[in-house]
PDB file of C-alpha atoms in Angstrom:
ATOM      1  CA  UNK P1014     -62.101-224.494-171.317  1.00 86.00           C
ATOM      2  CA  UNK P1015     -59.226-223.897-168.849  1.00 91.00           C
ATOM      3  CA  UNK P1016     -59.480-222.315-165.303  1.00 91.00           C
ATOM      4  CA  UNK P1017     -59.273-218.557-165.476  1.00 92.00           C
ATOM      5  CA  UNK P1018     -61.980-218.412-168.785  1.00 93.00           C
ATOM      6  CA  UNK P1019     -64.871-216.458-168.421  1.00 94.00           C
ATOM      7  CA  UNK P1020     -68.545-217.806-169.703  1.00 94.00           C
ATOM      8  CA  UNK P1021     -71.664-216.283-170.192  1.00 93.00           C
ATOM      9  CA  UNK P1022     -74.620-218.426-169.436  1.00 91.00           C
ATOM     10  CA  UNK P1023     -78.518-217.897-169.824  1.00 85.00           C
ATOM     11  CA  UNK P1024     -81.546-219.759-169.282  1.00 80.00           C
ATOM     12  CA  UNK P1025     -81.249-223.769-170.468  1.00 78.00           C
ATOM     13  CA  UNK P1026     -77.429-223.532-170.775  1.00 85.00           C
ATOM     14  CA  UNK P1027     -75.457-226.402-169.239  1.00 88.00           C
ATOM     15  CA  UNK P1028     -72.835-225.230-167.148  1.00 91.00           C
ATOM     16  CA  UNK P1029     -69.500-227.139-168.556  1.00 91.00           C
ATOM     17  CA  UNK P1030     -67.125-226.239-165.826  1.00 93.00           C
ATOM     18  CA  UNK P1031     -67.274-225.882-161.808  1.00 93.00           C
ATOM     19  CA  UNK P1032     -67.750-221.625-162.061  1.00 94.00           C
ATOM     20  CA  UNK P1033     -67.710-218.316-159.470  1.00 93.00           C
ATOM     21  CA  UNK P1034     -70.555-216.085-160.683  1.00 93.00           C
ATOM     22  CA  UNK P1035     -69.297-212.741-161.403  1.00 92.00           C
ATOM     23  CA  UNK P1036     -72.436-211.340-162.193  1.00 92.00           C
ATOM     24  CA  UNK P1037     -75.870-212.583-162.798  1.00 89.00           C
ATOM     25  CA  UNK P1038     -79.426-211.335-162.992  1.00 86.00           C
ATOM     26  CA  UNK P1039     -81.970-211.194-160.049  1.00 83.00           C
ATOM     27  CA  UNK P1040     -83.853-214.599-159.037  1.00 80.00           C
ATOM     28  CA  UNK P1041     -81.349-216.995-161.220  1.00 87.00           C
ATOM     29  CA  UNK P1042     -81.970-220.030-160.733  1.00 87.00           C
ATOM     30  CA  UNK P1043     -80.014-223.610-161.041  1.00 90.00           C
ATOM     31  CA  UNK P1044     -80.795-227.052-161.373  1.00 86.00           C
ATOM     32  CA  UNK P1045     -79.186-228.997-158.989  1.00 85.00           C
ATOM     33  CA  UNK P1046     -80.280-232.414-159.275  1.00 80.00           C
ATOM     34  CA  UNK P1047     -77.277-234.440-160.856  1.00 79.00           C
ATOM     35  CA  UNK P1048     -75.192-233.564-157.653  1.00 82.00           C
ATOM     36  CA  UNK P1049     -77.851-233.336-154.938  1.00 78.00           C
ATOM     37  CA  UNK P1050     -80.978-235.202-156.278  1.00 72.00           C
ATOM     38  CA  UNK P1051     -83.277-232.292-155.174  1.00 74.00           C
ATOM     39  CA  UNK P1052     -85.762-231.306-157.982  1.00 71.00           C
ATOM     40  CA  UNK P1053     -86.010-227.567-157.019  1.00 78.00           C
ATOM     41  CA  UNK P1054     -84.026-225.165-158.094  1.00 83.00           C
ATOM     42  CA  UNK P1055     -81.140-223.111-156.078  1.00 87.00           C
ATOM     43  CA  UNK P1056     -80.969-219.369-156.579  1.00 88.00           C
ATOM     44  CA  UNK P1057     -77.317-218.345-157.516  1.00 90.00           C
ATOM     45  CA  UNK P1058     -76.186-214.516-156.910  1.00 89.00           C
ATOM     46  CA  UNK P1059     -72.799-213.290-157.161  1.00 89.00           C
ATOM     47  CA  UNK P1060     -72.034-212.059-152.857  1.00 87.00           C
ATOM     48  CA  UNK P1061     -69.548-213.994-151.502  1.00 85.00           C
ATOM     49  CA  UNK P1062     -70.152-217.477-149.335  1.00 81.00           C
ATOM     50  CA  UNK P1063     -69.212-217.024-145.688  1.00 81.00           C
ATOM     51  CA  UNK P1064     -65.867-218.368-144.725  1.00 80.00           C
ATOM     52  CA  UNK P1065     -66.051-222.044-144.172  1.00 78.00           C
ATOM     53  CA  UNK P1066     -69.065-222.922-145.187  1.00 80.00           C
ATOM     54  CA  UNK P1067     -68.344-226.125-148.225  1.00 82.00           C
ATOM     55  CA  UNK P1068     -68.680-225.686-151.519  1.00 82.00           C
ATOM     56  CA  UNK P1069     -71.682-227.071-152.643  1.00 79.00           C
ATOM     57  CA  UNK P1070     -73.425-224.470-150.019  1.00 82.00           C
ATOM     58  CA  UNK P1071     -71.976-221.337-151.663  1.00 86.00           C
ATOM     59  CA  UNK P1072     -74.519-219.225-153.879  1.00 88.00           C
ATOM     60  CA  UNK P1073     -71.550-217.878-155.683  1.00 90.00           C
ATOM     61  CA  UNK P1074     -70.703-221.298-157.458  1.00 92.00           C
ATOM     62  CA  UNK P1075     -72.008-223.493-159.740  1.00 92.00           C
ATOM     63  CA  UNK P1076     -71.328-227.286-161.172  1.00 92.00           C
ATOM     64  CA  UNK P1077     -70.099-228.795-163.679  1.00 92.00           C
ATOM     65  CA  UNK P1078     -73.130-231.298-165.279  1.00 87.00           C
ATOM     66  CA  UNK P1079     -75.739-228.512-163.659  1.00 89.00           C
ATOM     67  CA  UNK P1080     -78.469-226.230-165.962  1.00 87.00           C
ATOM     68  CA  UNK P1081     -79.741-222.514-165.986  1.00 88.00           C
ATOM     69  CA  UNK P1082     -83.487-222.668-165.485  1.00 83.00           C
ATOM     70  CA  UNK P1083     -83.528-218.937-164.962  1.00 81.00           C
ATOM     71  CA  UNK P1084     -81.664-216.013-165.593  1.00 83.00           C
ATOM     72  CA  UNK P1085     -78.567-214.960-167.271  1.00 87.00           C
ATOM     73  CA  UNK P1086     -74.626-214.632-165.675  1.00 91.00           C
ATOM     74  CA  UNK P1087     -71.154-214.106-166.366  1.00 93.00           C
ATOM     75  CA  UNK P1088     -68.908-216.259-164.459  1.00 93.00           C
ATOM     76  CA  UNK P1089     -64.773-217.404-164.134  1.00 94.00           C
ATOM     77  CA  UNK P1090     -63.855-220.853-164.586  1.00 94.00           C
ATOM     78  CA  UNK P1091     -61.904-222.674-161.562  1.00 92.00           C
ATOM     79  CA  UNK P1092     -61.927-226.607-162.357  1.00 91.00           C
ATOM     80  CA  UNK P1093     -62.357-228.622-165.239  1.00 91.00           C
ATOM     81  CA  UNK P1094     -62.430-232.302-165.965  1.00 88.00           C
ATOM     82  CA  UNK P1095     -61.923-234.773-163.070  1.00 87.00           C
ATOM     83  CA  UNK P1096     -61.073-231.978-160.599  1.00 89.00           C
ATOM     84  CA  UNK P1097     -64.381-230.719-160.878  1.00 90.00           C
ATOM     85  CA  UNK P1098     -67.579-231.518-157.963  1.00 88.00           C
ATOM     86  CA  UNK P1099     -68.936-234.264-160.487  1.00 87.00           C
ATOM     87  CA  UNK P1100     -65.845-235.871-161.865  1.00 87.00           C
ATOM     88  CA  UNK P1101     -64.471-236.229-157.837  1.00 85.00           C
ATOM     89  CA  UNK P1102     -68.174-238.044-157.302  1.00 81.00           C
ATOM     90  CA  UNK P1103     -67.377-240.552-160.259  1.00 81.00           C
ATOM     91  CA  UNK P1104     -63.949-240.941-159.276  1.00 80.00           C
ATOM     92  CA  UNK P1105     -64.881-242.013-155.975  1.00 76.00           C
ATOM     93  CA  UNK P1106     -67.851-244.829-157.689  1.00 74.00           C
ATOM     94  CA  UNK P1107     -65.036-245.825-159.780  1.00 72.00           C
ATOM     95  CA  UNK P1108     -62.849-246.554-157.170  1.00 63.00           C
ATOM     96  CA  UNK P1109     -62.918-250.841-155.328  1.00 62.00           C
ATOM     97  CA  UNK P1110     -66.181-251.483-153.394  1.00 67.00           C
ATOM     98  CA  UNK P1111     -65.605-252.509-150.279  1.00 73.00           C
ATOM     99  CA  UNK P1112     -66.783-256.255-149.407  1.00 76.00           C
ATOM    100  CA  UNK P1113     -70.184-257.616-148.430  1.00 75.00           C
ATOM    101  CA  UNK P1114     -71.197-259.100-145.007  1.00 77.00           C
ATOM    102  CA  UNK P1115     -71.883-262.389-147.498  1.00 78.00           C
ATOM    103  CA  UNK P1116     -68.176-262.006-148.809  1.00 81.00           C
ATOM    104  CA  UNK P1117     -66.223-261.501-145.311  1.00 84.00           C
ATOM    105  CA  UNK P1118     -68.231-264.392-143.893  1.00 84.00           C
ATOM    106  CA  UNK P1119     -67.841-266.585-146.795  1.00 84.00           C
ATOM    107  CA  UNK P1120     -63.819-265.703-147.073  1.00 87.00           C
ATOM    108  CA  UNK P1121     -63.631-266.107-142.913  1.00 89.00           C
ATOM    109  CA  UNK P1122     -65.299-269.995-143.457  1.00 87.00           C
ATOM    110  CA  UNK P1123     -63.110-270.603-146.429  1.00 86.00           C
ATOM    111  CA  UNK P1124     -59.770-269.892-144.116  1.00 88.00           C
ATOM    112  CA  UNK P1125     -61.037-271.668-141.071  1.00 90.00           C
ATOM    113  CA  UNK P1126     -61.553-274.895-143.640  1.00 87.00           C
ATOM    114  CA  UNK P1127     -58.507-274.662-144.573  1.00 86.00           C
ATOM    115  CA  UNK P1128     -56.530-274.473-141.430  1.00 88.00           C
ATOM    116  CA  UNK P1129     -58.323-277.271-140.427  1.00 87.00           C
ATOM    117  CA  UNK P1130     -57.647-279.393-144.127  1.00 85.00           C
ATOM    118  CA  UNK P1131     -53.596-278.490-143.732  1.00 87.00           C
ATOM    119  CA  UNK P1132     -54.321-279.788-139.815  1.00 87.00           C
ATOM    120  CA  UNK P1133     -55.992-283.263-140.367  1.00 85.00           C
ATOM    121  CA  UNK P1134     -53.436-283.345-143.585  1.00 83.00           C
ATOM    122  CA  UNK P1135     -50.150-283.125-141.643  1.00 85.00           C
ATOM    123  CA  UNK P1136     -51.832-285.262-138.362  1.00 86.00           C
ATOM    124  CA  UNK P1137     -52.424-288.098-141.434  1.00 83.00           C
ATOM    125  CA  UNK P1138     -49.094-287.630-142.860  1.00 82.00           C
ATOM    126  CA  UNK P1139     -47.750-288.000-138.837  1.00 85.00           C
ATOM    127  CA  UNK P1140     -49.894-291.250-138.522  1.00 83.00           C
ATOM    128  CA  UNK P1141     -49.203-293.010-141.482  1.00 82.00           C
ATOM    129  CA  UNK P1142     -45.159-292.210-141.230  1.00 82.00           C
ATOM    130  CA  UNK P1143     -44.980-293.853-137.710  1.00 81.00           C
ATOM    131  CA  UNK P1144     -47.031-297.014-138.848  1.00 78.00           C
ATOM    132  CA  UNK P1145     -44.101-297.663-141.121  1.00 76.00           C
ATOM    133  CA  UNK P1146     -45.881-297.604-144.804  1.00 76.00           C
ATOM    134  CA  UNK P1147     -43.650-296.558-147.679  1.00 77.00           C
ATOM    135  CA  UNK P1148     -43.634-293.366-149.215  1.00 79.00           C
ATOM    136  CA  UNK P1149     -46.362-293.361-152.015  1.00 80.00           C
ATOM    137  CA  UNK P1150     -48.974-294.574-149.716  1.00 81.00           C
ATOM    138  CA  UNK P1151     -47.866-291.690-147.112  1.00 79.00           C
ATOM    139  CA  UNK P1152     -47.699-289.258-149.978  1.00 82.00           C
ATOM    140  CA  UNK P1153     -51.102-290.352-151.243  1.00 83.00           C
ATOM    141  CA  UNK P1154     -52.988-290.750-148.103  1.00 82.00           C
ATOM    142  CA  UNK P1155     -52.103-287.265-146.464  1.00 81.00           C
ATOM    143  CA  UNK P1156     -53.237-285.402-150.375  1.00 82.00           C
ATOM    144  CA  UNK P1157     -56.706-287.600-149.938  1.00 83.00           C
ATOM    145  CA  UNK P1158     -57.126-286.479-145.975  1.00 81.00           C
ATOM    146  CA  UNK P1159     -56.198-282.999-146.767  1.00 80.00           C
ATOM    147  CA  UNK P1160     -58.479-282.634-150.417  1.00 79.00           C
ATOM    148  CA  UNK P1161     -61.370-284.244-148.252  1.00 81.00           C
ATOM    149  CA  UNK P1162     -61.886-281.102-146.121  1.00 78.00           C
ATOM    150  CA  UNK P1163     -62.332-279.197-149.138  1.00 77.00           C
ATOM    151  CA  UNK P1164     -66.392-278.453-149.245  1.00 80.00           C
ATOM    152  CA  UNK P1165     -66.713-278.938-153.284  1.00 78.00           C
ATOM    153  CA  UNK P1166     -69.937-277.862-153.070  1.00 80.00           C
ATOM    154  CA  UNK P1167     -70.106-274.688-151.158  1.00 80.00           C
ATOM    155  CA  UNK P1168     -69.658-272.425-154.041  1.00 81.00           C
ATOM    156  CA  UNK P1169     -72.435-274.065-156.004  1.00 85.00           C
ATOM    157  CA  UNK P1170     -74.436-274.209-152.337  1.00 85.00           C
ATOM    158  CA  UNK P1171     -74.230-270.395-152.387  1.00 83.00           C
ATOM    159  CA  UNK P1172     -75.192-269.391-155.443  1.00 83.00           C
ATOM    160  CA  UNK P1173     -78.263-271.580-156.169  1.00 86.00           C
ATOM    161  CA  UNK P1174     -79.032-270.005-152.936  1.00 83.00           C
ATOM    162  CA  UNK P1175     -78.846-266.511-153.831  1.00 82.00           C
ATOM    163  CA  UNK P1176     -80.054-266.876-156.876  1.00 84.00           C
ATOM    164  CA  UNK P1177     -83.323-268.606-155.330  1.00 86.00           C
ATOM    165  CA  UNK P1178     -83.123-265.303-153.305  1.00 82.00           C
ATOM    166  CA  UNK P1179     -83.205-262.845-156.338  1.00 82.00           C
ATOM    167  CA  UNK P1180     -85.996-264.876-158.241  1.00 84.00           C
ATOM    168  CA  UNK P1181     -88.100-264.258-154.913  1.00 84.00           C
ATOM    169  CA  UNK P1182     -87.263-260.382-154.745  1.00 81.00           C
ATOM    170  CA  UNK P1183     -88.073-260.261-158.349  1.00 83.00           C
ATOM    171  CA  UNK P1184     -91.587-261.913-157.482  1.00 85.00           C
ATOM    172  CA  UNK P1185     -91.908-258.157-155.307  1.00 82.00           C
ATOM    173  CA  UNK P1186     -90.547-255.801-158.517  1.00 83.00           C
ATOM    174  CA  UNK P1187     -86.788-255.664-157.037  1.00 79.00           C
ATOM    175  CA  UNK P1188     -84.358-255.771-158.917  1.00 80.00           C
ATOM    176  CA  UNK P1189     -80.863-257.338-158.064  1.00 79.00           C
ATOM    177  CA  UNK P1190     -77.827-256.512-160.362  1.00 78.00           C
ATOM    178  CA  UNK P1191     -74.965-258.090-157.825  1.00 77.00           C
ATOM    179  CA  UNK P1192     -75.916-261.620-156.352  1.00 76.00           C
ATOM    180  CA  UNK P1193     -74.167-261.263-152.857  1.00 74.00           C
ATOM    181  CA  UNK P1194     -76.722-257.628-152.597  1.00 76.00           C
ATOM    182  CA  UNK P1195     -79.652-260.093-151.565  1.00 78.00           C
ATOM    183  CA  UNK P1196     -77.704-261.510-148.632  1.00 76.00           C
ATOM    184  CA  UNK P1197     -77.164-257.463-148.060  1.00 76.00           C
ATOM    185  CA  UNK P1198     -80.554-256.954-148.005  1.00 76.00           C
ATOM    186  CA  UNK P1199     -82.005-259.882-146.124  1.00 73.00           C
ATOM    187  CA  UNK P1200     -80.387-257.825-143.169  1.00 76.00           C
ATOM    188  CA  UNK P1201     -82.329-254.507-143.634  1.00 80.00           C
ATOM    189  CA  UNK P1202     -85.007-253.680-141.525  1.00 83.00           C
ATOM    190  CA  UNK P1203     -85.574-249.865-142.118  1.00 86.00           C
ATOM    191  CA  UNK P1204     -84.607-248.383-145.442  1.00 82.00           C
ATOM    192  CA  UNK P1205     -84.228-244.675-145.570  1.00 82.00           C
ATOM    193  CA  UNK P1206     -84.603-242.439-148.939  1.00 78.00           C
ATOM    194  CA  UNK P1207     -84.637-239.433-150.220  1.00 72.00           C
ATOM    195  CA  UNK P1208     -88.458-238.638-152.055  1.00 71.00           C
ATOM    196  CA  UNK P1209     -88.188-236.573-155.032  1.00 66.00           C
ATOM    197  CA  UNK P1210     -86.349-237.929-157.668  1.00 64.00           C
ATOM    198  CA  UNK P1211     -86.095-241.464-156.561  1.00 69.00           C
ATOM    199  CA  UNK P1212     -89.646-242.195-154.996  1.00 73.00           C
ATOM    200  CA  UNK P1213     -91.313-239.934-157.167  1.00 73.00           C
ATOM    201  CA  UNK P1214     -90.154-238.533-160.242  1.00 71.00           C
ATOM    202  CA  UNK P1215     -90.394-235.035-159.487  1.00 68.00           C
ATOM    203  CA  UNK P1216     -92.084-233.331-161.580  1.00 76.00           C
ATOM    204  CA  UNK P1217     -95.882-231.325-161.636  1.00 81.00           C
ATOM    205  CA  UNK P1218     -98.518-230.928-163.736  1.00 83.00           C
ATOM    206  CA  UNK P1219    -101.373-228.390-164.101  1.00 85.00           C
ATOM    207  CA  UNK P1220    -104.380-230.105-163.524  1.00 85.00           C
ATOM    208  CA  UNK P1221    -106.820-227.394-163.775  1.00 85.00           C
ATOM    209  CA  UNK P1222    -107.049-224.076-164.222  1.00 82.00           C
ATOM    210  CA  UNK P1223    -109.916-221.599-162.526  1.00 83.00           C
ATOM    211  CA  UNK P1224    -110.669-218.228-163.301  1.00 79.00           C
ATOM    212  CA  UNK P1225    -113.939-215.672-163.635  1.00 77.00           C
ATOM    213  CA  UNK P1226    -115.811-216.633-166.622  1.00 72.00           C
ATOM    214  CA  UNK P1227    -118.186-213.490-166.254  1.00 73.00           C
ATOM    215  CA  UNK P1228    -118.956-211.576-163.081  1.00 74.00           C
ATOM    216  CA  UNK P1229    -119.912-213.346-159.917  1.00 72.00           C
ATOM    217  CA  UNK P1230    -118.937-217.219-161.228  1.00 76.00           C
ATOM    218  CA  UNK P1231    -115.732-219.172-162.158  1.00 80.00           C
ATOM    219  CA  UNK P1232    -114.704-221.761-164.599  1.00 77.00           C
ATOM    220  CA  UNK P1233    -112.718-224.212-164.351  1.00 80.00           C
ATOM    221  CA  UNK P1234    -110.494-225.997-167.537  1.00 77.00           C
ATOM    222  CA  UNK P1235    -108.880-229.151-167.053  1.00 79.00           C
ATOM    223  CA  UNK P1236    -108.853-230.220-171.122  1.00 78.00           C
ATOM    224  CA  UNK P1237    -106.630-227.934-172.621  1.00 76.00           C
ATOM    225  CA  UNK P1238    -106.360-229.548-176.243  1.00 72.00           C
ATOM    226  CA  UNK P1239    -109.700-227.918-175.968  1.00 70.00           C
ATOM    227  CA  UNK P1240    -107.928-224.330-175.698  1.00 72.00           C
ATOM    228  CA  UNK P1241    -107.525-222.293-178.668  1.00 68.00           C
ATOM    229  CA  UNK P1242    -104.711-220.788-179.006  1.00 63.00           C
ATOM    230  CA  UNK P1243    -105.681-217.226-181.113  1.00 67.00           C
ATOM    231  CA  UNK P1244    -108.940-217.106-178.995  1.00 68.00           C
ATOM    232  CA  UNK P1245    -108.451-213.372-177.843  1.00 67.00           C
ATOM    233  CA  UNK P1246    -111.546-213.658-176.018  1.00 66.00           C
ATOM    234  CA  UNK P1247    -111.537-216.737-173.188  1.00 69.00           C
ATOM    235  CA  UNK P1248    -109.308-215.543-170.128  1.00 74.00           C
ATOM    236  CA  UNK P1249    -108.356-219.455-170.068  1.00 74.00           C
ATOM    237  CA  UNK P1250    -106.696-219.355-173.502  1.00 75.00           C
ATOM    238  CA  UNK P1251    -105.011-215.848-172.390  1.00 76.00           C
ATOM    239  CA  UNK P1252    -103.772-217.306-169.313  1.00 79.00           C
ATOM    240  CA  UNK P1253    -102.532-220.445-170.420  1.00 79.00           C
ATOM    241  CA  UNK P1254    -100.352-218.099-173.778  1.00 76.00           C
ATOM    242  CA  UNK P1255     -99.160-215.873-170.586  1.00 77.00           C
ATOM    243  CA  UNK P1256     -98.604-219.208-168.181  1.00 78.00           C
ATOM    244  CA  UNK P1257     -96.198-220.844-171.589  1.00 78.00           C
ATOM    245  CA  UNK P1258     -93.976-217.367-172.022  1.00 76.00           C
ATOM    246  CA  UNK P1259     -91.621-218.038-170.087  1.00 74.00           C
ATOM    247  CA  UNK P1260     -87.790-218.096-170.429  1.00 67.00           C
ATOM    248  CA  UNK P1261     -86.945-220.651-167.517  1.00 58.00           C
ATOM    249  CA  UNK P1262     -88.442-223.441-169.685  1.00 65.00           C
ATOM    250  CA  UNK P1263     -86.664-224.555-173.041  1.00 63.00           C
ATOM    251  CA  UNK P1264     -88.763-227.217-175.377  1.00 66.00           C
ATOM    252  CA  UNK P1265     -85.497-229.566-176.595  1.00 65.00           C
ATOM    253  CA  UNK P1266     -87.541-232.414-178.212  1.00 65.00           C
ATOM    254  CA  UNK P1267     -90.906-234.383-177.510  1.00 65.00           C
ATOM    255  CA  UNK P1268     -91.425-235.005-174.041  1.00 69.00           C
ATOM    256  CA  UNK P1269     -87.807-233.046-173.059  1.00 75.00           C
ATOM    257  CA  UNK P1270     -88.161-229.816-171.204  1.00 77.00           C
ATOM    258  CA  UNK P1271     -85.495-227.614-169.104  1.00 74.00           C
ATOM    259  CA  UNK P1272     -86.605-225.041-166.529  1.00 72.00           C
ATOM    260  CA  UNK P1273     -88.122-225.451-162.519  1.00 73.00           C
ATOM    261  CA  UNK P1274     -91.173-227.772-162.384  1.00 76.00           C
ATOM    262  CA  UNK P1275     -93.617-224.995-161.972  1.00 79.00           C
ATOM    263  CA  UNK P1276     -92.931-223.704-165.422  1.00 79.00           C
ATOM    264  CA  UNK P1277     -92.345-226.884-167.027  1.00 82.00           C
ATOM    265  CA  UNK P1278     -95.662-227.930-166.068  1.00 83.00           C
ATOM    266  CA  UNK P1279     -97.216-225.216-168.074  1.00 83.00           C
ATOM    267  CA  UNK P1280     -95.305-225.814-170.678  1.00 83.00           C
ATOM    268  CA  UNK P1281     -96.665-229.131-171.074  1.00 82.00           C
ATOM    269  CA  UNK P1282     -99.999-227.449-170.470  1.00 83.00           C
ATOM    270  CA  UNK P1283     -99.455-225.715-173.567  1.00 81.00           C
ATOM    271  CA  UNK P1284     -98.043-228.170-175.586  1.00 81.00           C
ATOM    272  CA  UNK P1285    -101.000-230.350-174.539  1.00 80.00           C
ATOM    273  CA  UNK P1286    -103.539-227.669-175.828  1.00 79.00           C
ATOM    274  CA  UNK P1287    -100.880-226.768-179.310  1.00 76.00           C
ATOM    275  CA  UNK P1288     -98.523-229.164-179.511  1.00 77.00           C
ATOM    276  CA  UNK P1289     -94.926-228.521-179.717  1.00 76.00           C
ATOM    277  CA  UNK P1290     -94.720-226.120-182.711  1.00 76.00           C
ATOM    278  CA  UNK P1291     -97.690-223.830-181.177  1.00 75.00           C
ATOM    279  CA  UNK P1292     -96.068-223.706-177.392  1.00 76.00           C
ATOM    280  CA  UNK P1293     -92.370-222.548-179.213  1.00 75.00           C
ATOM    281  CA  UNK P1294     -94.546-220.322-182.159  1.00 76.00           C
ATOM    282  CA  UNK P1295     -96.173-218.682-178.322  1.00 75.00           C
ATOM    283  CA  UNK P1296     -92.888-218.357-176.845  1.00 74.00           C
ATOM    284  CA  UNK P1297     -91.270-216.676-180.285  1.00 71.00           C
ATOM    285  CA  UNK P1298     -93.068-213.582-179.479  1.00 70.00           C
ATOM    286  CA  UNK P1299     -91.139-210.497-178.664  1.00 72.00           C
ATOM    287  CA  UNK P1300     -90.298-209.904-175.045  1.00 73.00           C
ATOM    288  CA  UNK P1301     -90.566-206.124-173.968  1.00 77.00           C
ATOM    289  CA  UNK P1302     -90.182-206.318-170.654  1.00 75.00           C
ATOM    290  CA  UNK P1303     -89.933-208.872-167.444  1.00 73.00           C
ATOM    291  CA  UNK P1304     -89.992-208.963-164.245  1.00 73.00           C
ATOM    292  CA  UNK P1305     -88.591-212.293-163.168  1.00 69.00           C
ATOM    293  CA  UNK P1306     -90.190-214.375-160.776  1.00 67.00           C
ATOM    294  CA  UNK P1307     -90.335-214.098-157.011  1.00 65.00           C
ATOM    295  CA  UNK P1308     -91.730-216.175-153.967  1.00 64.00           C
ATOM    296  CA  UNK P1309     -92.066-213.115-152.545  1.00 68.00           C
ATOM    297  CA  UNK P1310     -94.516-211.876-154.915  1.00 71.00           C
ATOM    298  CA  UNK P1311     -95.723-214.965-156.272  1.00 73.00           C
ATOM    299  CA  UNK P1312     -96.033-213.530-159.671  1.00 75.00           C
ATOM    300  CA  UNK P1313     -93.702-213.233-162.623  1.00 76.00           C
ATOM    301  CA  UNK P1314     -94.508-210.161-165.241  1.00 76.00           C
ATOM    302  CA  UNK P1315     -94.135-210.533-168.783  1.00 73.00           C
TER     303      UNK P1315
END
């Protein structure tokens, strides 16, 4: 691809430039979570951003590395490669770390040591010259004063240390890929993070699923395997064959699903009750007509 080409993207489709939408339908839908870690989906349409606002805010764009969960759109491509949002994130990872509190105060002690080694070297090289002994012995005594006030075992010191450190961390299920991160740590007294997607792993799952069993009670299902899938009859197994069609959610291999969490959830549902080649043979059906869904409504019509 090269800026300028136009794409045409639909539901599961990862987007393999940064794009402007041209044209898409109503309620699409992207998954944002490579560049912002947030599980739910942004809607996309194609009205221009307002002036100023950055990039990553604009409804008329979407990312390189990013996936269609709903909807279909046309769209021009403006950066590819390292130019694009994701390849400027992993040039800026790739680019030199900047040094630990461990490593500053570690490489601060290491130049105080050795002013003060080229210090008592030059006052022993002053002392021995006056008292008049010959040249080897001055030679040999200043090396030995100023090699003395070299701490040999500092380096040694520090990582037994640390590594002490990490074996206690690992005690508590942390894990430490960098040594001088513990001293890092140690200093940390509030730790702020974002919740879905790195406390939690963001996704949902049906649990149960109510509805009237015969006028004036309700039933409630929460073993699907125990749905039948050509029961005509039960409103559970005709919910849960209306809950899987859906074209936000894309079955890609066991346990692999693209689409928002809502409808991956009852995809799993139905794969749960089918397995995987009764969820896609449910989802092969013919689509007439849809009416996407909307948080307005709270319904999607299929």
């Amino acid at each position: 691809l090269l800026p300028g080409d136009v794409v045409f993207l639909k539901s599961g489709d990862r987007i393999p430039a940064d794009v402007r939408i041209l044209w898409c339908t109503d309620g699409m839908e992207v998954d944002n979570a490579a560049l912002t870690g947030e599980s739910i989906p942004e809607p996309r349409d194609p009205s221009t951003a307002e002036e100023g606002s950055p990039p990553s805010h604009a409804r008329n764009l979407a990312f390189y590395g990013t996936t269609v969960v709903k909807g279909n759109a046309t769209a021009v491509v403006f950066f590819i490669g390292d130019s694009t949002f994701l390849g400027k994130i992993a040039s800026s990872i790739q680019s030199a770390r900047s040094k630990s509190t461990l490593e500053i105060q570690i490489e601060h002690f290491v130049h105080l040591i050795a002013v003060v080694a080229i210090i008592v070297g030059v006052a022993s090289l002053i002392a021995t010259s006056v008292s008049g002994h010959d040249l080897g012995e001055i030679i040999s005594t200043s090396v030995g004063a100023l090699f003395a006030q070299v701490p040999e075992g500092l380096i040694p010191t520090v990582t037994i240390s640390l590594m002490i450190a990490s074996q206690k961390m690992s005690d508590r299920n942390v894990l430490v890929r960098k040594l001088d991160a513990v001293e890092t740590l140690g200093c940390v007294s509030v730790v702020c993070s974002d919740k879905t997607g790195t406390l939690t792993k963001g996704d949902m799952t049906l649990r149960e699923m109510v509805y009237f069993a015969k006028p004036g009670s309700m039933s409630t299902d929460t073993d699907f395997a125990k749905t039948n899938p050509k029961d005509d009859v039960g409103l559970g197994s005709k919910m849960l064959r209306a809950a899987v069609r859906n074209n936000a959610t894309v079955v890609q291999g066991p346990g692999n699903y693209t689409g928002s969490p809502t409808e991956v959830a009852l995809m799993k549902a139905g794969v749960e009750a089918w397995g995987e080649a009764g969820a896609k043979e449910v989802m092969g059906t013919d689509t007439l007509y849809e009416i996407p869904f909307d948080s307005a409504n709270k319904y999607m019509f299929v």
